[in-house]
Amino acid sequence: MDLSKHAFFEGKIVPLSDAKINIATHGFLYGTAVFSGMRAYWNEEKKRLFVFRPFDHYHRLLNSARMMSMEVPYDEESLIQLTLDVLKADDWKQDVYLRPTIYKSDMGIGVRLHDLKDEFSLFVMAFEKYVKNDSNAHLTFSSWRRIDDNAIPARGKVAGAYANSALIKTDANRAGFDEAIVLDQNGHVSEGSAMNIFMVRDGVLITPPITDNILEGITRRSIIELARSELGLEVVERSIDRTEVFIAEEMFMTGTAAQVVAVTKIDHRPVGTGSMGPITAKLREVFDNIVHAKNPKYKQWNLEVG
Ligand code: PMP
């Protein structure tokens, strides 16, 4: 794995090799950490790196922290500034993935959220594809259920909750599938292990609402907006039943790491024609252009690393 040479740790930029936490740290012992996954894309023509929607990522990170009773002395703007500093400390000329984390940093035993200190950390890594078959993914229904918002905040990114995602992903991969669709406690489609889900029925784009235990995905939000404004599609946020996915015309998953993954088979049944549909293909193209800062109409989503 090609990791950054520098990181932000305990209030300053340090060599990544010095950004170490003790094994007695609360966030490590209990999963009391929240994080985000952001990307910065390399624009070959402009010879510049552009961070995609950093304000939205940091806004969600601070909301996740709020749900977990965490406090850090940063707002979205100061987090963006230190992110630019970390990116500039290394000389990236390729697409990268950024992992900001806020964690309970005290050492010792005692499961709780209160009376504990919090720290912010950030490192960067080179990143290409997250799902290998991203133009023809084969999914299964996971036998695991998505964490319920009444157990762990599902709309935010809480590190401990990713034990659920890890179980989902490993069982799907070991059974020979690329990813899994996860149902919530009510039996509705929620999302994948680290991706939101969309399907097309009768030309309408449908995705589960944020009240169906999904992560409030930033790619999801971007795709909803682009489907409406660039493709003129009707987009509906509503619960999706299990069997609806078998009769969908198209299906895809979205995420910062995954980007837009075309789903062409579910439990050995073809989705639509069994190959990537036209709406999925168009959205992938539009999205890829925008994240690489090639569409000036959406330049407010691209933060240039000067
Ligand atoms: N759901 C889960 C559980 C995730 O971990 C992710 C990845 N952050 C997503 C959905 C997609 O969210 P985003 O588009 O903000 O990356």
Short mmCIF file of C-alpha atoms and ligand atoms in Angstrom, two decimals:
data_model
loop_
_atom_site.label_atom_id
_atom_site.label_comp_id
_atom_site.label_asym_id
_atom_site.label_seq_id
_atom_site.Cartn_x
_atom_site.Cartn_y
_atom_site.Cartn_z
CA MET A 1 0.00 0.00 0.00
CA ASP A 2 1.38 3.39 -1.02
CA LEU A 3 0.90 5.53 2.10
CA SER A 4 1.65 9.23 2.56
CA LYS A 5 5.00 10.22 4.03
CA HIS A 6 3.28 12.74 6.30
CA ALA A 7 0.25 12.67 8.57
CA PHE A 8 -1.62 15.01 10.92
CA PHE A 9 -1.33 13.67 14.46
CA GLU A 10 -1.86 15.25 17.89
CA GLY A 11 -2.09 18.78 16.55
CA LYS A 12 0.69 18.85 13.95
CA ILE A 13 2.07 17.42 10.74
CA VAL A 14 4.56 14.64 11.46
CA PRO A 15 6.21 11.81 9.48
CA LEU A 16 3.65 9.00 9.17
CA SER A 17 6.05 6.66 10.99
CA ASP A 18 5.73 8.90 14.09
CA ALA A 19 1.90 8.95 14.06
CA LYS A 20 1.44 6.09 16.53
CA ILE A 21 -1.19 5.44 19.20
CA ASN A 22 -0.73 3.32 22.32
CA ILE A 23 -2.45 -0.10 22.55
CA ALA A 24 -4.32 1.16 25.64
CA THR A 25 -6.04 3.92 23.64
CA HIS A 26 -9.85 4.06 24.10
CA GLY A 27 -10.62 4.42 20.39
CA PHE A 28 -8.64 1.26 19.64
CA LEU A 29 -10.10 -0.75 22.54
CA TYR A 30 -13.76 0.15 21.97
CA GLY A 31 -14.06 1.40 18.38
CA THR A 32 -14.86 4.88 19.76
CA ALA A 33 -13.67 6.72 16.69
CA VAL A 34 -15.44 8.37 13.78
CA PHE A 35 -13.97 8.86 10.34
CA SER A 36 -14.48 9.90 6.79
CA GLY A 37 -13.09 8.71 3.49
CA MET A 38 -12.37 11.47 0.99
CA ARG A 39 -10.66 11.50 -2.35
CA ALA A 40 -8.44 13.94 -4.14
CA TYR A 41 -8.21 13.49 -7.91
CA TRP A 42 -5.31 14.27 -10.19
CA ASN A 43 -6.17 16.42 -13.22
CA GLU A 44 -3.49 15.64 -15.80
CA GLU A 45 -4.25 18.66 -17.98
CA LYS A 46 -4.08 21.18 -15.13
CA LYS A 47 -1.31 19.20 -13.37
CA ARG A 48 -3.16 19.74 -10.11
CA LEU A 49 -4.83 17.72 -7.37
CA PHE A 50 -8.48 18.51 -6.49
CA VAL A 51 -10.19 17.37 -3.28
CA PHE A 52 -13.81 16.34 -3.89
CA ARG A 53 -16.42 18.02 -1.65
CA PRO A 54 -14.17 18.38 1.44
CA PHE A 55 -16.61 20.69 3.23
CA ASP A 56 -19.37 18.05 3.01
CA HIS A 57 -17.05 15.30 4.21
CA TYR A 58 -15.89 17.36 7.19
CA HIS A 59 -19.43 18.46 7.97
CA ARG A 60 -20.48 14.79 8.15
CA LEU A 61 -17.38 13.93 10.19
CA LEU A 62 -18.18 16.65 12.74
CA ASN A 63 -21.80 15.44 12.83
CA SER A 64 -20.57 11.88 13.48
CA ALA A 65 -18.38 13.29 16.28
CA ARG A 66 -21.35 15.15 17.75
CA MET A 67 -23.41 11.92 17.84
CA MET A 68 -20.53 10.24 19.71
CA SER A 69 -19.98 13.09 22.21
CA MET A 70 -16.65 14.07 20.75
CA GLU A 71 -15.18 17.54 20.61
CA VAL A 72 -12.23 18.80 18.64
CA PRO A 73 -10.98 22.39 18.33
CA TYR A 74 -11.60 22.48 14.57
CA ASP A 75 -14.44 23.48 12.28
CA GLU A 76 -14.91 22.47 8.63
CA GLU A 77 -12.75 25.33 7.35
CA SER A 78 -9.81 24.65 9.66
CA LEU A 79 -9.97 20.92 8.85
CA ILE A 80 -9.87 21.77 5.13
CA GLN A 81 -6.84 24.00 5.69
CA LEU A 82 -4.87 21.35 7.54
CA THR A 83 -5.88 18.81 4.88
CA LEU A 84 -4.36 21.03 2.20
CA ASP A 85 -1.20 21.31 4.35
CA VAL A 86 -0.95 17.51 4.68
CA LEU A 87 -1.47 17.02 0.94
CA LYS A 88 1.14 19.65 0.12
CA ALA A 89 3.66 18.02 2.49
CA ASP A 90 3.84 15.12 0.00
CA ASP A 91 4.19 15.41 -3.75
CA TRP A 92 1.14 13.50 -5.04
CA LYS A 93 0.59 13.31 -8.80
CA GLN A 94 -2.17 10.69 -8.82
CA ASP A 95 -5.64 9.99 -7.36
CA VAL A 96 -5.44 9.63 -3.59
CA TYR A 97 -7.69 8.65 -0.72
CA LEU A 98 -7.73 10.58 2.56
CA ARG A 99 -8.67 9.16 5.93
CA PRO A 100 -9.50 11.74 8.62
CA THR A 101 -10.39 10.26 12.02
CA ILE A 102 -11.55 11.67 15.35
CA TYR A 103 -10.94 9.24 18.19
CA LYS A 104 -11.19 8.93 21.97
CA SER A 105 -7.52 9.34 22.83
CA ASP A 106 -7.32 8.63 26.58
CA MET A 107 -5.63 5.44 27.69
CA GLY A 108 -7.24 2.84 29.95
CA ILE A 109 -10.31 0.73 30.49
CA GLY A 110 -13.89 1.97 30.98
CA VAL A 111 -16.51 1.90 28.24
CA ARG A 112 -18.22 5.28 27.92
CA LEU A 113 -18.13 8.46 25.85
CA HIS A 114 -17.96 11.16 28.51
CA ASP A 115 -14.90 12.55 30.33
CA LEU A 116 -12.49 11.44 27.62
CA LYS A 117 -10.22 13.48 25.36
CA ASP A 118 -10.55 13.48 21.59
CA GLU A 119 -7.92 13.80 18.87
CA PHE A 120 -8.02 14.34 15.13
CA SER A 121 -5.72 12.46 12.75
CA LEU A 122 -5.29 12.29 8.98
CA PHE A 123 -3.26 10.26 6.55
CA VAL A 124 -3.35 9.84 2.78
CA MET A 125 -2.79 6.91 0.44
CA ALA A 126 -2.58 6.24 -3.27
CA PHE A 127 -5.83 4.72 -4.44
CA GLU A 128 -7.30 3.28 -7.60
CA LYS A 129 -10.19 0.81 -7.71
CA TYR A 130 -12.02 -0.41 -4.61
CA VAL A 131 -14.32 -2.94 -6.32
CA LYS A 132 -12.40 -4.89 -8.97
CA ASN A 133 -15.40 -5.66 -11.19
CA ASP A 134 -16.82 -2.16 -11.02
CA SER A 135 -18.46 -2.41 -14.43
CA ASN A 136 -20.11 -5.80 -13.87
CA ALA A 137 -20.39 -6.55 -10.16
CA HIS A 138 -22.16 -9.70 -8.94
CA LEU A 139 -23.94 -9.18 -5.61
CA THR A 140 -25.60 -11.43 -3.08
CA PHE A 141 -27.96 -10.67 -0.21
CA SER A 142 -25.98 -10.70 2.99
CA SER A 143 -27.24 -12.92 5.81
CA TRP A 144 -26.09 -10.11 8.14
CA ARG A 145 -28.40 -7.20 8.88
CA ARG A 146 -27.32 -3.56 8.66
CA ILE A 147 -26.70 -1.94 12.08
CA ASP A 148 -29.83 -0.23 13.30
CA ASP A 149 -29.73 3.48 14.09
CA ASN A 150 -31.02 2.62 17.58
CA ALA A 151 -27.92 0.48 18.18
CA ILE A 152 -25.12 2.56 16.62
CA PRO A 153 -25.67 5.80 14.66
CA ALA A 154 -26.10 4.44 11.13
CA ARG A 155 -26.12 7.81 9.38
CA GLY A 156 -22.56 8.57 10.52
CA LYS A 157 -19.26 6.79 10.19
CA VAL A 158 -18.49 5.20 13.55
CA ALA A 159 -15.38 3.01 13.46
CA GLY A 160 -16.81 0.26 15.73
CA ALA A 161 -19.81 -0.15 13.40
CA TYR A 162 -17.46 -1.27 10.63
CA ALA A 163 -17.25 -4.72 12.24
CA ASN A 164 -20.71 -5.09 10.65
CA SER A 165 -19.37 -4.03 7.23
CA ALA A 166 -16.35 -6.35 7.58
CA LEU A 167 -18.57 -9.38 8.27
CA ILE A 168 -20.72 -8.48 5.26
CA LYS A 169 -17.80 -7.96 2.88
CA THR A 170 -15.78 -11.04 3.86
CA ASP A 171 -18.72 -13.44 3.69
CA ALA A 172 -19.73 -12.08 0.28
CA ASN A 173 -16.16 -12.30 -1.11
CA ARG A 174 -15.57 -15.80 0.31
CA ALA A 175 -18.80 -16.97 -1.33
CA GLY A 176 -17.47 -15.65 -4.66
CA PHE A 177 -19.46 -12.40 -4.89
CA ASP A 178 -18.06 -8.90 -5.40
CA GLU A 179 -20.26 -7.24 -2.80
CA ALA A 180 -23.49 -7.71 -0.87
CA ILE A 181 -26.82 -5.99 -0.48
CA VAL A 182 -27.63 -5.60 3.20
CA LEU A 183 -31.18 -5.52 4.55
CA ASP A 184 -32.10 -3.48 7.60
CA GLN A 185 -34.00 -4.78 10.64
CA ASN A 186 -37.30 -4.24 8.76
CA GLY A 187 -36.13 -6.32 5.80
CA HIS A 188 -35.69 -3.34 3.49
CA VAL A 189 -32.64 -2.82 1.29
CA SER A 190 -30.26 -0.48 3.10
CA GLU A 191 -26.90 -0.45 1.31
CA GLY A 192 -23.70 -2.41 0.66
CA SER A 193 -20.76 -2.92 3.03
CA ALA A 194 -19.41 0.57 2.25
CA MET A 195 -21.66 1.88 -0.53
CA ASN A 196 -25.13 3.27 -1.05
CA ILE A 197 -27.52 1.59 -3.50
CA PHE A 198 -29.60 2.83 -6.43
CA MET A 199 -31.93 0.99 -8.81
CA VAL A 200 -33.81 2.03 -11.94
CA ARG A 201 -37.43 0.98 -12.39
CA ASP A 202 -39.55 2.27 -15.30
CA GLY A 203 -36.86 4.86 -15.96
CA VAL A 204 -37.10 6.31 -12.43
CA LEU A 205 -34.00 6.32 -10.20
CA ILE A 206 -34.84 4.94 -6.75
CA THR A 207 -32.68 4.88 -3.62
CA PRO A 208 -33.48 4.12 0.05
CA PRO A 209 -34.20 7.17 2.23
CA ILE A 210 -31.75 8.30 4.91
CA THR A 211 -34.23 6.97 7.51
CA ASP A 212 -33.61 3.36 6.35
CA ASN A 213 -30.37 3.00 8.36
CA ILE A 214 -28.05 4.09 5.57
CA LEU A 215 -24.91 6.18 5.77
CA GLU A 216 -25.64 9.70 4.55
CA GLY A 217 -23.36 9.21 1.56
CA ILE A 218 -21.78 12.15 -0.21
CA THR A 219 -21.51 10.29 -3.50
CA ARG A 220 -25.20 9.37 -3.10
CA ARG A 221 -26.08 13.04 -2.68
CA SER A 222 -23.94 14.02 -5.68
CA ILE A 223 -25.49 11.31 -7.89
CA ILE A 224 -29.04 12.34 -6.93
CA GLU A 225 -28.25 15.91 -7.96
CA LEU A 226 -26.50 14.89 -11.20
CA ALA A 227 -29.25 12.44 -12.19
CA ARG A 228 -31.76 15.27 -11.92
CA SER A 229 -29.76 18.13 -13.41
CA GLU A 230 -27.61 16.38 -16.02
CA LEU A 231 -29.80 13.41 -17.06
CA GLY A 232 -33.21 14.97 -16.33
CA LEU A 233 -34.23 11.88 -14.38
CA GLU A 234 -36.92 11.60 -11.74
CA VAL A 235 -35.25 10.51 -8.49
CA VAL A 236 -37.30 9.00 -5.66
CA GLU A 237 -36.07 8.26 -2.15
CA ARG A 238 -38.19 5.43 -0.77
CA SER A 239 -37.82 2.01 0.88
CA ILE A 240 -36.87 -0.84 -1.46
CA ASP A 241 -38.15 -4.39 -1.00
CA ARG A 242 -35.88 -7.38 -1.47
CA THR A 243 -37.59 -8.78 -4.58
CA GLU A 244 -37.72 -5.42 -6.36
CA VAL A 245 -34.03 -5.66 -7.15
CA PHE A 246 -34.68 -8.76 -9.29
CA ILE A 247 -36.97 -6.78 -11.60
CA ALA A 248 -34.94 -3.56 -11.70
CA GLU A 249 -33.75 -2.40 -15.12
CA GLU A 250 -30.45 -1.20 -13.71
CA MET A 251 -28.66 -1.13 -10.43
CA PHE A 252 -25.50 0.53 -9.13
CA MET A 253 -23.72 1.31 -5.89
CA THR A 254 -22.00 4.56 -4.91
CA GLY A 255 -19.23 5.51 -2.51
CA THR A 256 -16.09 7.58 -2.27
CA ALA A 257 -13.85 4.52 -2.51
CA ALA A 258 -16.14 2.57 -4.86
CA GLN A 259 -17.27 5.58 -6.97
CA VAL A 260 -20.11 4.26 -9.20
CA VAL A 261 -20.18 0.45 -9.42
CA ALA A 262 -22.47 -1.14 -12.02
CA VAL A 263 -24.32 -4.16 -10.62
CA THR A 264 -25.14 -6.65 -13.37
CA LYS A 265 -26.05 -9.80 -11.42
CA ILE A 266 -27.68 -10.49 -8.06
CA ASP A 267 -27.60 -14.03 -6.68
CA HIS A 268 -27.01 -15.42 -10.20
CA ARG A 269 -29.95 -13.50 -11.71
CA PRO A 270 -29.14 -10.88 -14.36
CA VAL A 271 -30.08 -7.28 -13.56
CA GLY A 272 -31.95 -5.98 -16.62
CA THR A 273 -30.06 -7.14 -19.70
CA GLY A 274 -27.22 -8.51 -17.56
CA SER A 275 -24.76 -5.82 -18.61
CA MET A 276 -24.24 -2.20 -17.56
CA GLY A 277 -27.30 -0.10 -18.40
CA PRO A 278 -27.30 3.30 -20.18
CA ILE A 279 -28.22 5.38 -17.09
CA THR A 280 -25.44 3.79 -15.02
CA ALA A 281 -22.94 4.28 -17.86
CA LYS A 282 -23.89 7.94 -18.30
CA LEU A 283 -23.74 8.70 -14.57
CA ARG A 284 -20.33 7.05 -14.31
CA GLU A 285 -19.04 9.23 -17.13
CA VAL A 286 -20.55 12.47 -15.76
CA PHE A 287 -19.31 11.71 -12.23
CA ASP A 288 -15.79 10.81 -13.35
CA ASN A 289 -15.49 14.05 -15.28
CA ILE A 290 -16.70 16.14 -12.36
CA VAL A 291 -14.49 14.54 -9.70
CA HIS A 292 -11.46 15.10 -11.94
CA ALA A 293 -12.40 18.83 -12.07
CA LYS A 294 -13.18 18.73 -15.79
CA ASN A 295 -16.65 20.27 -15.58
CA PRO A 296 -16.60 23.98 -14.58
CA LYS A 297 -20.33 23.89 -13.77
CA TYR A 298 -19.49 21.88 -10.62
CA LYS A 299 -16.23 23.58 -9.72
CA GLN A 300 -17.59 24.38 -6.25
CA TRP A 301 -17.18 20.62 -5.56
CA ASN A 302 -13.47 20.63 -6.48
CA LEU A 303 -11.00 22.17 -4.06
CA GLU A 304 -7.68 22.83 -5.76
CA VAL A 305 -4.55 21.87 -3.87
CA GLY A 306 -2.37 24.86 -4.78
N1 PMP B 1 -22.24 3.36 3.22
C1 PMP B 1 -21.22 3.01 4.01
C2 PMP B 1 -21.47 2.06 5.13
C3 PMP B 1 -19.95 3.53 3.77
O1 PMP B 1 -18.92 3.19 4.55
C4 PMP B 1 -19.75 4.42 2.69
C5 PMP B 1 -18.38 4.94 2.39
N2 PMP B 1 -18.11 6.13 3.08
C6 PMP B 1 -20.86 4.78 1.90
C7 PMP B 1 -22.09 4.22 2.19
C8 PMP B 1 -20.73 5.80 0.81
O2 PMP B 1 -20.57 7.08 1.36
P1 PMP B 1 -19.74 8.22 0.61
O3 PMP B 1 -20.34 8.37 -0.72
O4 PMP B 1 -19.90 9.42 1.45
O5 PMP B 1 -18.33 7.75 0.55
#
